[in-house]
Amino acid sequence: MNTGFIGAGNLARAIVLGLLEKGVFASSDINCVSGSGTTATALSKETGIGLAASRLELLAQSETVVLAFKPQHLDTITEEEGATAKDALIISVLAGRTVASLRSAFPSARNVVRVMPNTPSRIGKGVSAYCFENPPSSNDRQLVESILGALGSNYEVKESQMHIVTAVSGCGPAVFFQFIDFIAKAAQDHGLDYSLAAKLAIETGIGSLELMKQSGQTPSELVDEVVSPNGVTYALLEQLRQDKWESTLESAINSAVARSTELSQPL
Ligand SMILES: NC(=O)c1ccc[n+]([C@@H]2O[C@H](COP(=O)([O-])OP(=O)(O)OC[C@H]3O[C@@H](n4cnc5c(N)ncnc54)[C@H](OP(=O)(O)O)[C@@H]3O)[C@@H](O)[C@H]2O)c1
């Protein structure tokens, strides 16, 4: 079963490395092609996957096609290329490109899947949300879950939920990174080196999130376990409450949803 990647940059590389490492596919089952050819040649050399001479050649030989170029490149898919993907399963990681726009580029594909991955996918710790255009066969569902499994965990959602998913898990890594930066900067003012403060904050984040995942307790139950009445954590959280951080985050999520909605409108 041949799987072809159009686009061989960061995300395609992460998927291919994960698929080979987990033994989902052999390198002989995968081909790639890119714009200038630079990234596809490099990925082919690094992993042993095949290098197609053109997008058309790749589409002609693939039963599953992963679109991993920039969202605007979808508009460069020609009618001939679209028709060549007859009966292929099209999996797109292109931010903001709807199932309808994918279908319009690939009118005779057997199904199309829209995916929102996130950047921790680069180390196999990502989370992806996906939606199918049409109810998939069990083989296609398994195939999509195996391919996305190379990047971390994955969950099926409705297409109408993609904007909020984008805000939560697509943008989410930036929120956590920014959070660590703010904490480390504030700690600097109290005499701790930025790098040590960042390490403390990062390890605290990793440990706390793993505890939340493993304990099965709700976030608020875990908050209650750390807070003692009128203690230090209480003082910190009370200040955050007074500074309205809940409504700040709510408006930030609302802005992300609004921008995602705007970006997915047809031009
Ligand atoms: N990285 C993430 O975690 C993440 C998260 C969410 C969504 N996404 C989505 O994933 C997609 C890929 O992101 P990325 O980070 O992997 O980008 P990237 O590293 O910049 O790679 C882009 C790839 O597209 C190729 N390309 C350029 N023009 C092309 C064309 N006309 N036809 C075919 N391929 C072409 C490039 O090839 P050459 O450089 O060789 O010309 C390169 O292989 C984007 O659409 C993005 O929205 C990524």
XYZ file of C-alpha atoms and ligand atoms in Angstrom:
315
model
C 0.000 0.000 0.000
C 1.660 3.251 -1.156
C 1.479 6.434 0.849
C 2.693 9.658 -0.727
C 3.657 12.911 0.958
C 3.281 16.187 -0.949
C 5.508 18.465 1.102
C 8.491 17.042 2.976
C 9.155 19.730 5.608
C 9.019 19.603 9.412
C 5.656 17.942 9.818
C 6.054 15.401 6.993
C 9.474 14.461 8.411
C 7.971 13.950 11.890
C 5.232 11.700 10.468
C 7.620 9.672 8.285
C 10.144 9.159 11.118
C 7.319 8.086 13.475
C 5.809 5.693 10.915
C 9.166 4.023 10.252
C 10.149 3.892 13.921
C 6.817 2.316 14.893
C 6.992 -0.095 11.945
C 3.614 1.077 10.569
C 5.095 1.210 7.057
C 8.371 0.154 5.477
C 10.371 2.877 3.717
C 9.536 1.189 0.385
C 5.816 1.927 1.036
C 6.347 5.711 1.236
C 7.195 8.321 -1.390
C 7.521 12.073 -1.234
C 7.763 15.150 -3.386
C 8.217 18.816 -2.504
C 8.203 22.269 -4.127
C 11.861 22.928 -5.013
C 12.751 19.283 -4.312
C 15.247 20.238 -1.581
C 13.322 18.917 1.433
C 12.029 15.835 -0.398
C 15.555 14.869 -1.504
C 16.823 15.358 2.057
C 13.962 13.313 3.572
C 14.435 10.539 1.025
C 18.187 10.394 1.776
C 17.615 10.446 5.539
C 14.922 7.762 5.687
C 15.225 5.695 2.499
C 11.687 6.555 1.328
C 11.115 7.018 -2.404
C 11.437 10.333 -4.195
C 8.820 11.042 -6.878
C 9.799 13.082 -9.921
C 6.633 15.205 -9.752
C 3.385 15.674 -7.827
C 1.589 13.987 -10.721
C 3.826 10.902 -10.531
C 3.365 10.742 -6.747
C -0.428 11.037 -7.033
C -0.538 8.330 -9.706
C 1.258 5.836 -7.453
C -0.367 6.596 -4.067
C -3.467 5.081 -2.478
C -3.117 7.492 0.422
C -1.845 11.044 0.000
C -0.734 13.262 2.869
C -0.824 16.978 2.046
C 1.954 18.556 4.136
C 2.771 21.768 2.304
C 1.658 25.301 3.189
C -2.110 25.940 3.103
C -1.884 28.320 0.099
C -0.270 25.579 -2.034
C -3.597 23.730 -2.153
C -4.634 26.261 -4.796
C -1.723 25.163 -7.034
C -3.123 21.608 -7.396
C -4.076 21.340 -11.071
C -7.191 19.696 -12.480
C -5.024 16.908 -13.901
C -3.387 16.295 -10.507
C -6.779 16.347 -8.765
C -8.180 13.803 -11.217
C -5.101 11.566 -10.858
C -5.865 11.109 -7.157
C -8.936 9.040 -8.170
C -9.949 6.737 -5.294
C -7.108 7.963 -3.076
C -7.577 8.844 0.579
C -6.489 12.480 1.015
C -5.185 13.428 4.477
C -4.535 17.135 4.932
C -2.686 18.843 7.787
C -3.111 22.262 6.160
C -4.216 24.803 8.742
C -7.586 26.375 7.927
C -8.280 24.465 4.681
C -11.787 23.018 4.897
C -13.026 19.587 3.846
C -14.993 21.349 1.054
C -11.842 23.020 -0.318
C -9.976 19.680 -0.196
C -12.839 17.980 -2.036
C -12.851 20.686 -4.655
C -9.107 20.103 -5.325
C -9.527 16.296 -5.339
C -13.031 15.664 -6.742
C -12.667 11.893 -7.203
C -10.785 11.004 -4.012
C -12.385 8.150 -2.041
C -12.520 10.304 1.096
C -10.831 13.361 2.563
C -9.619 13.926 6.106
C -8.806 17.272 7.668
C -6.305 17.213 10.526
C -5.149 19.811 13.051
C -1.828 18.639 14.506
C 0.418 20.614 16.888
C 4.148 21.277 17.196
C 5.038 18.691 19.909
C 4.388 16.250 17.036
C 8.036 16.905 16.177
C 9.001 14.654 19.106
C 6.064 12.222 18.860
C 4.233 13.947 21.752
C 1.696 15.883 19.716
C -2.058 15.698 19.742
C -4.092 15.818 16.539
C -7.800 16.293 15.962
C -9.291 15.056 12.701
C -12.555 14.861 10.807
C -13.558 12.801 7.778
C -15.696 14.195 4.987
C -17.702 10.947 4.739
C -18.072 8.105 7.233
C -14.885 6.065 6.630
C -14.414 2.344 6.126
C -12.844 0.653 9.154
C -9.619 0.237 7.134
C -9.439 3.961 6.383
C -10.148 4.886 9.979
C -7.380 2.539 11.127
C -5.021 3.943 8.506
C -5.633 7.538 9.613
C -5.225 6.610 13.279
C -1.934 4.797 12.495
C -0.566 7.721 10.500
C -1.553 10.275 13.154
C -0.336 7.869 15.842
C 3.161 8.562 14.491
C 2.777 12.096 15.861
C 1.274 11.286 19.280
C -2.372 10.899 20.255
C -5.418 11.714 18.111
C -9.135 12.386 18.504
C -12.001 12.600 16.024
C -14.067 15.798 16.102
C -16.763 17.423 13.949
C -15.504 19.870 11.344
C -17.512 22.632 13.047
C -15.310 22.087 16.135
C -12.030 22.666 14.256
C -11.847 26.368 15.190
C -12.028 25.735 18.925
C -9.683 22.738 18.558
C -7.236 25.053 16.774
C -7.437 27.483 19.705
C -6.961 24.745 22.339
C -4.413 22.294 20.918
C -3.106 24.029 17.776
C -2.248 27.316 19.556
C -1.900 25.621 22.963
C 1.861 24.981 22.800
C 2.470 28.740 22.391
C 0.378 29.418 25.509
C 2.462 26.980 27.570
C 5.761 28.333 26.167
C 4.687 31.912 26.880
C 3.579 30.932 30.370
C 7.030 29.463 31.182
C 8.699 32.608 29.826
C 6.548 34.914 32.011
C 7.171 32.807 35.138
C 10.942 32.693 34.498
C 11.052 36.484 33.923
C 9.119 37.133 37.139
C 11.457 34.787 39.051
C 14.465 36.714 37.685
C 13.238 39.817 39.518
C 13.578 37.792 42.728
C 17.189 36.751 42.132
C 16.877 33.446 40.226
C 18.672 32.979 36.883
C 16.263 32.929 33.929
C 17.564 29.514 32.815
C 17.240 27.903 36.258
C 13.785 29.420 36.748
C 12.737 28.122 33.298
C 14.035 24.630 34.174
C 12.083 24.647 37.460
C 8.941 25.840 35.658
C 9.328 23.319 32.806
C 9.833 20.348 35.156
C 6.908 21.568 37.278
C 4.756 21.710 34.149
C 5.778 18.247 32.922
C 5.298 16.665 36.369
C 1.981 18.378 37.073
C 0.486 17.520 33.694
C 1.640 13.901 33.968
C 0.126 13.742 37.485
C -3.160 15.115 36.142
C -3.148 12.531 33.332
C -2.247 9.573 35.562
C -4.319 10.414 38.648
C -7.613 10.776 36.792
C -8.459 13.665 39.160
C -10.055 16.819 37.794
C -7.933 19.990 37.477
C -9.863 21.672 40.304
C -9.411 18.678 42.652
C -5.667 18.879 42.048
C -5.668 22.649 42.655
C -7.410 22.034 45.998
C -4.687 19.550 46.973
C -1.966 22.205 46.561
C -3.797 25.089 48.241
C -3.986 25.481 51.988
C -6.167 28.220 53.497
C -4.358 31.532 53.467
C -1.120 29.823 52.417
C 1.378 30.810 49.720
C -0.412 29.101 46.804
C -3.652 30.679 47.999
C -2.016 34.137 47.824
C -0.735 33.448 44.301
C -4.056 32.133 42.973
C -6.032 34.880 44.681
C -3.900 37.502 42.906
C -4.482 35.727 39.575
C -8.226 35.720 40.312
C -8.205 39.420 41.160
C -6.339 40.050 37.907
C -9.118 38.131 36.118
C -6.936 35.530 34.439
C -9.933 33.276 33.742
C -11.684 35.936 31.685
C -8.360 36.914 30.067
C -7.911 33.342 28.836
C -11.559 33.192 27.763
C -11.183 36.306 25.601
C -7.903 34.991 24.181
C -9.638 31.736 23.152
C -12.509 33.768 21.644
C -10.029 35.819 19.583
C -8.284 32.675 18.318
C -11.629 31.135 17.301
C -12.608 34.364 15.506
C -9.282 34.525 13.632
C -9.424 30.826 12.696
C -12.962 31.338 11.349
C -11.828 34.376 9.349
C -8.817 32.520 7.866
C -10.874 29.549 6.699
C -13.287 31.683 4.638
C -12.883 31.184 0.875
C -10.863 34.071 -0.665
N 4.488 22.052 12.133
C 3.375 21.834 12.852
O 3.391 21.359 13.987
C 2.022 22.144 12.259
C 0.907 22.303 13.103
C -0.339 22.525 12.507
C -0.453 22.559 11.125
N 0.657 22.424 10.333
C 0.510 22.472 8.882
O 1.425 21.562 8.280
C 1.795 22.059 7.008
C 3.287 21.873 6.824
O 3.978 22.551 7.841
P 5.550 22.381 8.027
O 5.884 22.982 9.345
O 5.956 20.973 7.745
O 6.086 23.323 6.817
P 7.537 23.382 6.149
O 8.567 22.731 7.015
O 7.763 24.779 5.720
O 7.398 22.471 4.825
C 6.655 22.889 3.708
C 6.869 21.870 2.613
O 6.070 22.245 1.485
C 6.865 22.064 0.328
N 6.328 22.851 -0.773
C 6.480 24.186 -1.040
N 5.830 24.517 -2.157
C 5.263 23.379 -2.638
C 4.481 23.073 -3.761
N 4.110 24.014 -4.629
N 4.087 21.790 -3.938
C 4.455 20.820 -3.073
N 5.181 21.047 -1.961
C 5.587 22.314 -1.759
C 8.251 22.475 0.752
O 9.185 21.986 -0.189
P 10.625 22.652 -0.494
O 11.014 23.438 0.726
O 11.542 21.499 -0.754
O 10.413 23.523 -1.684
C 8.313 21.765 2.109
O 8.616 20.406 1.915
C 1.330 23.513 6.944
O 0.254 23.570 6.052
C 0.848 23.835 8.325
O -0.338 24.599 8.264
C 1.881 22.222 10.876
